[in-house]
Coordinates of C-alpha atoms in Angstrom, one line a residue:
M33 CA -1.1 -22.3 -22.1
S34 CA -1.0 -20.0 -19.2
T35 CA -2.0 -21.0 -15.9
I36 CA -5.7 -20.0 -15.1
Y37 CA -6.0 -19.6 -11.2
D38 CA -9.7 -20.1 -9.7
V39 CA -8.6 -17.1 -7.5
L40 CA -6.3 -14.0 -7.8
I41 CA -5.6 -12.1 -4.8
I42 CA -4.5 -8.8 -4.7
G43 CA -2.4 -7.9 -1.6
G44 CA -0.7 -10.0 1.3
G45 CA -2.3 -8.6 4.1
P46 CA -4.9 -10.3 6.7
A47 CA -7.4 -10.3 4.3
G48 CA -5.2 -11.6 1.5
L49 CA -3.5 -14.3 3.4
A50 CA -6.7 -15.4 5.0
T51 CA -8.3 -15.7 1.4
A52 CA -5.2 -17.2 0.2
Y53 CA -5.4 -20.2 3.3
L54 CA -8.9 -20.8 2.7
C55 CA -8.3 -21.3 -0.9
H56 CA -5.4 -23.8 -0.1
K57 CA -7.7 -25.4 2.4
N58 CA -10.7 -26.0 0.2
G59 CA -8.8 -27.1 -2.9
L60 CA -9.1 -23.6 -5.1
S61 CA -6.0 -23.0 -6.8
Y62 CA -4.9 -19.4 -6.3
L63 CA -2.0 -16.9 -6.3
V64 CA -1.2 -13.8 -4.2
L65 CA 0.5 -10.9 -5.5
E66 CA 1.7 -8.8 -3.1
S67 CA 3.6 -5.6 -4.3
G68 CA 6.2 -5.8 -1.4
K69 CA 9.1 -8.0 -0.4
A70 CA 6.9 -10.2 1.7
A71 CA 3.5 -11.0 3.2
F72 CA 1.8 -8.3 5.5
Q73 CA 4.2 -5.7 4.0
G74 CA 1.6 -3.0 4.4
I75 CA 1.5 -3.5 8.1
A76 CA 5.5 -3.5 8.6
N77 CA 5.6 -0.2 6.5
T78 CA 2.6 1.7 8.4
Y79 CA 2.9 0.1 11.8
P80 CA 5.9 2.0 14.4
E81 CA 8.6 -0.2 15.8
G82 CA 7.0 -1.9 19.0
K83 CA 3.4 -1.2 18.3
L84 CA 1.4 -3.7 19.8
V85 CA -0.9 -5.9 17.9
Y86 CA -4.6 -6.8 19.5
A87 CA -6.9 -9.6 18.7
S88 CA -9.8 -6.5 18.5
K89 CA -13.1 -6.9 17.5
P90 CA -16.0 -5.1 17.3
K91 CA -18.4 -5.1 20.7
D92 CA -21.3 -6.0 18.5
A93 CA -19.9 -8.7 16.2
P94 CA -21.8 -11.7 15.9
E95 CA -19.2 -14.0 14.8
P96 CA -15.4 -15.3 16.3
F97 CA -12.2 -15.1 14.1
L98 CA -13.0 -17.7 11.3
V99 CA -9.6 -18.0 10.4
E100 CA -8.1 -19.1 14.1
E101 CA -4.6 -19.3 12.6
L102 CA -4.5 -15.8 11.7
R103 CA -6.0 -14.3 15.2
P104 CA -3.5 -12.3 16.9
P105 CA -2.7 -13.5 20.6
D106 CA -5.3 -12.7 23.0
K107 CA -2.4 -11.0 25.0
P108 CA -1.0 -8.1 23.1
V109 CA 2.4 -8.5 21.3
T110 CA 4.8 -6.5 19.2
V111 CA 4.0 -6.1 15.6
E112 CA 7.7 -7.6 14.9
S113 CA 6.6 -10.6 17.0
Y114 CA 3.1 -11.0 15.0
L115 CA 4.8 -10.6 11.6
Q116 CA 7.4 -13.0 12.5
Y117 CA 4.3 -15.5 13.3
V118 CA 2.8 -14.8 10.0
Q119 CA 6.0 -15.6 8.2
H120 CA 6.2 -18.9 9.9
F121 CA 2.9 -19.4 8.9
V122 CA 3.3 -18.7 5.3
Q123 CA 6.2 -20.8 5.0
H124 CA 4.5 -23.7 7.0
E125 CA 1.4 -23.6 4.8
N126 CA 3.5 -23.4 1.8
L127 CA 1.3 -20.3 0.3
N128 CA 1.6 -19.5 -3.4
I129 CA 2.8 -15.8 -3.3
Q130 CA 4.4 -13.6 -5.9
T131 CA 6.2 -10.8 -4.0
E132 CA 7.0 -7.5 -5.5
A133 CA 4.4 -7.6 -8.0
V134 CA 3.0 -4.1 -8.2
F135 CA -1.2 -4.1 -9.2
E136 CA -1.7 -2.4 -12.3
E137 CA -5.0 -3.2 -14.2
I138 CA -7.4 -6.0 -14.9
K139 CA -8.7 -6.6 -18.1
D140 CA -11.5 -9.3 -19.1
G141 CA -11.1 -12.1 -21.5
R142 CA -13.1 -15.0 -23.2
D143 CA -11.6 -17.1 -20.2
G144 CA -11.7 -15.1 -17.2
L145 CA -10.2 -12.2 -15.8
T146 CA -6.2 -10.8 -16.6
V147 CA -4.7 -9.1 -13.6
H148 CA -1.6 -7.0 -15.1
T149 CA 1.3 -6.3 -12.6
S150 CA 5.1 -5.1 -12.6
K151 CA 6.1 -9.0 -12.7
G152 CA 3.5 -10.1 -15.7
N153 CA 0.5 -10.9 -16.5
F154 CA -2.1 -13.5 -14.4
K155 CA -5.3 -15.1 -15.4
G156 CA -8.0 -16.0 -12.9
K157 CA -11.8 -16.9 -12.8
K158 CA -12.3 -14.3 -10.0
V159 CA -10.1 -11.5 -8.6
V160 CA -10.3 -10.7 -4.9
L161 CA -8.9 -7.2 -3.8
A162 CA -7.3 -7.0 -0.6
F163 CA -4.9 -4.3 -0.6
G164 CA -5.9 -2.8 2.4
S165 CA -6.2 1.1 2.9
S166 CA -2.6 2.5 3.3
I167 CA -2.0 2.9 -0.6
P168 CA 0.9 5.3 -1.3
R169 CA 0.0 8.4 -2.5
E170 CA 1.5 9.5 -6.2
L171 CA 3.8 11.9 -6.6
S172 CA 2.2 13.9 -9.5
V173 CA 4.6 14.6 -12.1
Y174 CA 4.3 15.2 -15.8
G175 CA 6.4 12.9 -18.0
D176 CA 6.7 9.2 -18.7
A177 CA 9.5 8.3 -16.2
K178 CA 8.7 5.4 -13.6
M179 CA 7.5 6.4 -10.2
V180 CA 9.6 6.7 -7.4
A181 CA 10.1 4.4 -4.3
K182 CA 7.3 4.8 -1.2
N183 CA 9.8 3.8 1.5
V184 CA 13.1 2.1 2.3
E185 CA 13.4 -1.5 3.3
D186 CA 17.6 -1.6 2.5
A187 CA 19.1 1.7 3.2
S188 CA 22.5 0.2 2.3
K189 CA 21.3 0.3 -1.4
Y190 CA 21.6 4.5 -0.9
I191 CA 25.3 4.0 -0.2
G192 CA 27.3 6.0 -2.1
I193 CA 25.1 8.0 -3.9
K194 CA 22.8 11.5 -4.0
T195 CA 19.6 10.7 -2.4
L196 CA 16.8 12.8 -2.5
V197 CA 14.0 12.2 0.0
I198 CA 10.4 13.9 -0.5
G199 CA 8.1 15.1 2.1
G200 CA 8.1 17.0 5.2
G201 CA 6.7 14.7 8.1
N202 CA 8.0 11.7 10.2
T203 CA 8.2 9.2 8.0
A204 CA 10.7 11.1 5.5
A205 CA 12.4 11.9 8.6
D206 CA 12.8 8.2 9.7
V207 CA 13.7 7.3 6.3
I208 CA 16.6 9.9 6.3
T209 CA 17.7 8.6 9.6
G210 CA 18.0 5.2 8.4
I211 CA 20.0 6.3 5.1
L212 CA 22.6 8.5 7.1
K213 CA 23.1 5.9 9.8
A214 CA 23.9 3.2 7.0
K215 CA 26.0 6.2 5.2
R216 CA 27.8 6.8 8.5
E217 CA 28.7 3.0 9.1
V218 CA 30.7 3.1 5.9
N219 CA 31.9 6.4 6.3
D220 CA 30.1 7.2 3.1
T221 CA 29.8 11.5 2.8
Q222 CA 27.5 11.4 -0.4
P223 CA 24.6 13.9 0.6
V224 CA 21.1 13.1 1.7
Y225 CA 18.8 16.1 0.3
W226 CA 15.3 16.5 1.7
A227 CA 12.5 18.3 -0.1
H228 CA 9.6 19.6 0.9
K229 CA 6.9 21.4 -1.0
A230 CA 6.3 23.6 2.3
E231 CA 9.0 26.3 4.0
T232 CA 8.8 24.0 7.0
F233 CA 8.9 20.6 7.9
D234 CA 6.7 19.2 10.6
V235 CA 7.9 16.3 12.9
N236 CA 7.3 15.1 16.2
K237 CA 9.8 15.5 19.1
E238 CA 11.0 11.8 19.1
T239 CA 11.5 11.7 15.7
A240 CA 13.7 15.0 15.2
Q241 CA 15.6 13.5 18.1
R242 CA 16.6 10.4 16.5
L243 CA 17.8 12.7 13.2
G244 CA 19.3 15.2 14.9
E245 CA 21.6 12.4 16.7
E246 CA 22.6 10.9 13.2
I247 CA 23.5 14.8 12.3
L248 CA 25.5 15.1 15.0
L249 CA 27.2 12.4 14.6
G250 CA 28.4 13.5 10.8
G251 CA 25.3 12.9 9.0
N252 CA 25.6 15.0 5.7
I253 CA 21.9 16.9 5.3
R254 CA 20.8 19.0 2.7
L255 CA 17.0 20.8 3.4
L256 CA 15.4 22.1 0.4
P257 CA 12.3 24.1 1.8
G258 CA 9.7 25.0 -0.7
A259 CA 11.1 22.5 -3.5
M260 CA 8.5 21.3 -5.9
P261 CA 8.6 18.1 -8.0
R262 CA 8.3 19.4 -11.6
I263 CA 8.7 16.6 -14.3
G264 CA 9.7 13.0 -14.9
E265 CA 12.1 12.5 -17.9
V266 CA 14.5 9.9 -19.4
D267 CA 17.8 11.4 -20.2
E268 CA 19.8 10.5 -23.4
E269 CA 21.1 7.4 -21.7
G270 CA 17.7 5.9 -21.1
V271 CA 17.7 6.7 -17.2
D272 CA 14.4 7.4 -15.8
R273 CA 15.0 11.0 -13.8
L274 CA 13.0 13.6 -11.6
V275 CA 13.6 17.2 -12.0
I276 CA 12.8 19.3 -8.9
R277 CA 12.4 23.1 -8.9
I278 CA 14.2 24.6 -5.8
N279 CA 13.4 27.9 -6.3
E280 CA 11.9 30.3 -8.4
F281 CA 12.3 34.1 -9.6
K282 CA 9.2 35.8 -11.3
Q283 CA 10.0 38.2 -14.2
A284 CA 8.1 40.9 -15.4
D285 CA 8.2 39.9 -18.7
G286 CA 6.5 36.8 -17.8
I287 CA 9.3 34.6 -18.5
D288 CA 10.2 32.9 -15.2
L289 CA 13.5 31.8 -14.0
Y290 CA 14.2 28.9 -11.7
H291 CA 16.8 26.4 -10.3
A292 CA 16.1 22.8 -10.3
M293 CA 18.0 19.7 -9.6
S294 CA 17.8 16.3 -11.3
F295 CA 18.1 13.1 -9.6
P296 CA 18.0 9.4 -11.0
M297 CA 14.5 8.1 -10.1
Q298 CA 15.9 5.0 -8.6
N299 CA 17.9 7.7 -6.3
V300 CA 14.2 9.3 -5.2
I301 CA 12.0 8.3 -2.3
A302 CA 8.6 10.0 -2.1
C303 CA 7.0 9.9 1.4
I304 CA 4.0 12.2 1.0
G305 CA 1.4 10.0 2.6
S306 CA -1.2 7.4 1.7
Q307 CA -4.8 7.7 -0.3
G308 CA -7.5 5.8 -0.3
P309 CA -8.4 2.9 -2.9
M310 CA -10.6 5.3 -4.9
P311 CA -8.3 5.8 -7.7
I312 CA -8.0 2.3 -8.3
F313 CA -11.5 1.7 -8.3
D314 CA -11.8 4.1 -10.9
K315 CA -9.4 2.7 -13.1
I316 CA -10.8 -0.6 -12.9
G317 CA -14.3 0.5 -13.4
I318 CA -15.8 -0.5 -9.7
Q319 CA -19.1 1.7 -9.4
M320 CA -19.0 4.0 -5.9
I321 CA -21.9 6.2 -4.7
A322 CA -21.5 9.3 -3.2
C323 CA -22.7 9.9 0.3
T324 CA -25.3 12.6 0.9
A325 CA -27.1 14.1 4.1
G326 CA -29.4 11.4 5.3
V327 CA -28.0 8.2 3.6
C328 CA -24.3 8.3 5.1
K329 CA -24.1 7.8 8.8
I330 CA -20.6 6.9 9.1
A331 CA -18.6 8.3 5.9
K332 CA -18.8 12.0 5.7
E333 CA -21.2 13.7 3.3
G334 CA -19.7 13.9 -0.3
E335 CA -17.0 10.5 0.4
R336 CA -17.6 7.8 -2.3
L337 CA -18.2 4.7 -1.7
A338 CA -17.7 1.2 -3.1
L339 CA -20.9 -0.5 -4.2
L340 CA -21.0 -4.3 -3.0
T341 CA -23.4 -7.0 -3.0
S342 CA -23.8 -8.8 0.6
E343 CA -20.8 -11.3 -0.7
F344 CA -18.5 -8.4 -1.1
E345 CA -18.8 -8.8 -5.1
S346 CA -18.2 -5.2 -6.8
T347 CA -20.2 -4.1 -9.8
R348 CA -17.3 -5.8 -12.0
K349 CA -18.4 -9.0 -12.5
G350 CA -16.1 -11.6 -10.6
V351 CA -14.3 -8.9 -8.7
Y352 CA -14.3 -8.8 -4.9
V353 CA -13.5 -6.0 -2.5
I354 CA -12.4 -6.9 1.2
G355 CA -10.4 -5.6 4.3
G356 CA -9.4 -2.3 4.7
A357 CA -10.1 -1.1 1.0
I358 CA -13.6 -0.5 2.2
S359 CA -13.3 0.9 5.9
P360 CA -15.0 2.4 7.3
S361 CA -18.1 1.7 5.3
Y362 CA -19.3 0.7 1.9
M363 CA -22.6 0.6 0.1
K364 CA -24.5 -2.6 0.6
I365 CA -26.9 -4.1 -2.0
S366 CA -29.2 -6.2 -0.7
E367 CA -32.5 -7.5 -1.5
G368 CA -33.0 -4.5 -4.3
A369 CA -32.3 -1.9 -1.6
I370 CA -28.5 -0.2 -1.1
T371 CA -27.6 1.0 2.4
E372 CA -24.6 1.9 3.9
E373 CA -22.9 -0.8 5.8
R374 CA -20.1 -0.3 8.9
H375 CA -16.8 -1.7 8.1
P376 CA -14.1 -1.4 11.0
N377 CA -10.7 -1.7 9.6
L378 CA -9.6 -4.1 11.7
I379 CA -7.5 -7.7 11.2
Y380 CA -10.9 -9.4 12.6
T381 CA -13.0 -7.8 9.4
A382 CA -10.3 -8.7 6.6
I383 CA -9.9 -12.1 7.9
N384 CA -13.9 -12.8 8.1
D385 CA -14.4 -10.9 4.8
A386 CA -12.0 -13.5 3.3
Y387 CA -14.0 -16.7 4.9
H388 CA -17.3 -15.1 3.3
V389 CA -15.7 -14.4 0.2
V390 CA -14.1 -17.6 -0.5
E391 CA -17.5 -19.8 0.4
A392 CA -19.4 -17.5 -2.1
I393 CA -16.5 -18.4 -4.8
R394 CA -16.7 -21.9 -4.0
K395 CA -20.5 -21.9 -4.6
K396 CA -20.2 -20.2 -7.8
L397 CA -17.1 -22.5 -8.9
S398 CA -19.0 -25.3 -7.3
K399 CA -15.8 -26.9 -5.4

């Protein structure tokens, strides 16, 4: 019989690790499902190198950090130092984490909830969604081919192959710089193609300078302005591929011509920004309410906010949502009323959310 955990935790950031640690301390069986290669992968991907991490908390916050072990130092430290501390903490506490498990769906069952991931299915009595706010935007293409990568953790895997990077901003430029450097160090002359749907690329001065230096040192880059990803397909050999249109010729007879390139999906990196969790909430049936004038003071009119109890349980029974996924605010159900609740996207908030959710789950499971 497969293991049924007391708590399945989606995401290994501050909220997820705090939840795991508190489950560990309080005798709840648990498993963290993290899409990256290590805990705090979201922070590692989104914080620029050398950025300082602060033990910030809102001025009017009544509570201290409720999980002192994950509290950033009072004196600001670089993100690299904080990540190193977190990795040591995970190892020291022997926290139960399954990495490279991409969340897909939650299904109801007779004995609880089943979470479907790219690494298989896992059963739990309760599910805590702790995946933060920096959810990569999907690359919208027709077809059944698998989704492309969103960032580069190991540039060396692109050595010896033609690589396509999609996106016109700083993240794409940084990814290209890293790949060009890895190729240059082994004298690999295979090009990196840089595609963007607009005709111009928009990067800041420092990023442009780093990329320019790699190009001057021999980096082989091919620009594809105005290029559009069109379709995902599987070729005769069973390889997932992306077809990208690089130009188009309108014809009077309505039958247009275009040039396109086809890349294996594993050679493609899409750096097209982040989106909020709304598509995931819709997919798994978490109810949201649209903000209207006079109701919302924090979120903008028209934005949809998750509907949660004071214990962070969603309208999907047994599914809780904490941390950055519900920032900057959510709709709180309390004593028959629904009001907008401020929820800053801070490490402090994520950690304290975890404390309150684990306390609520302990009571419900009588542990």
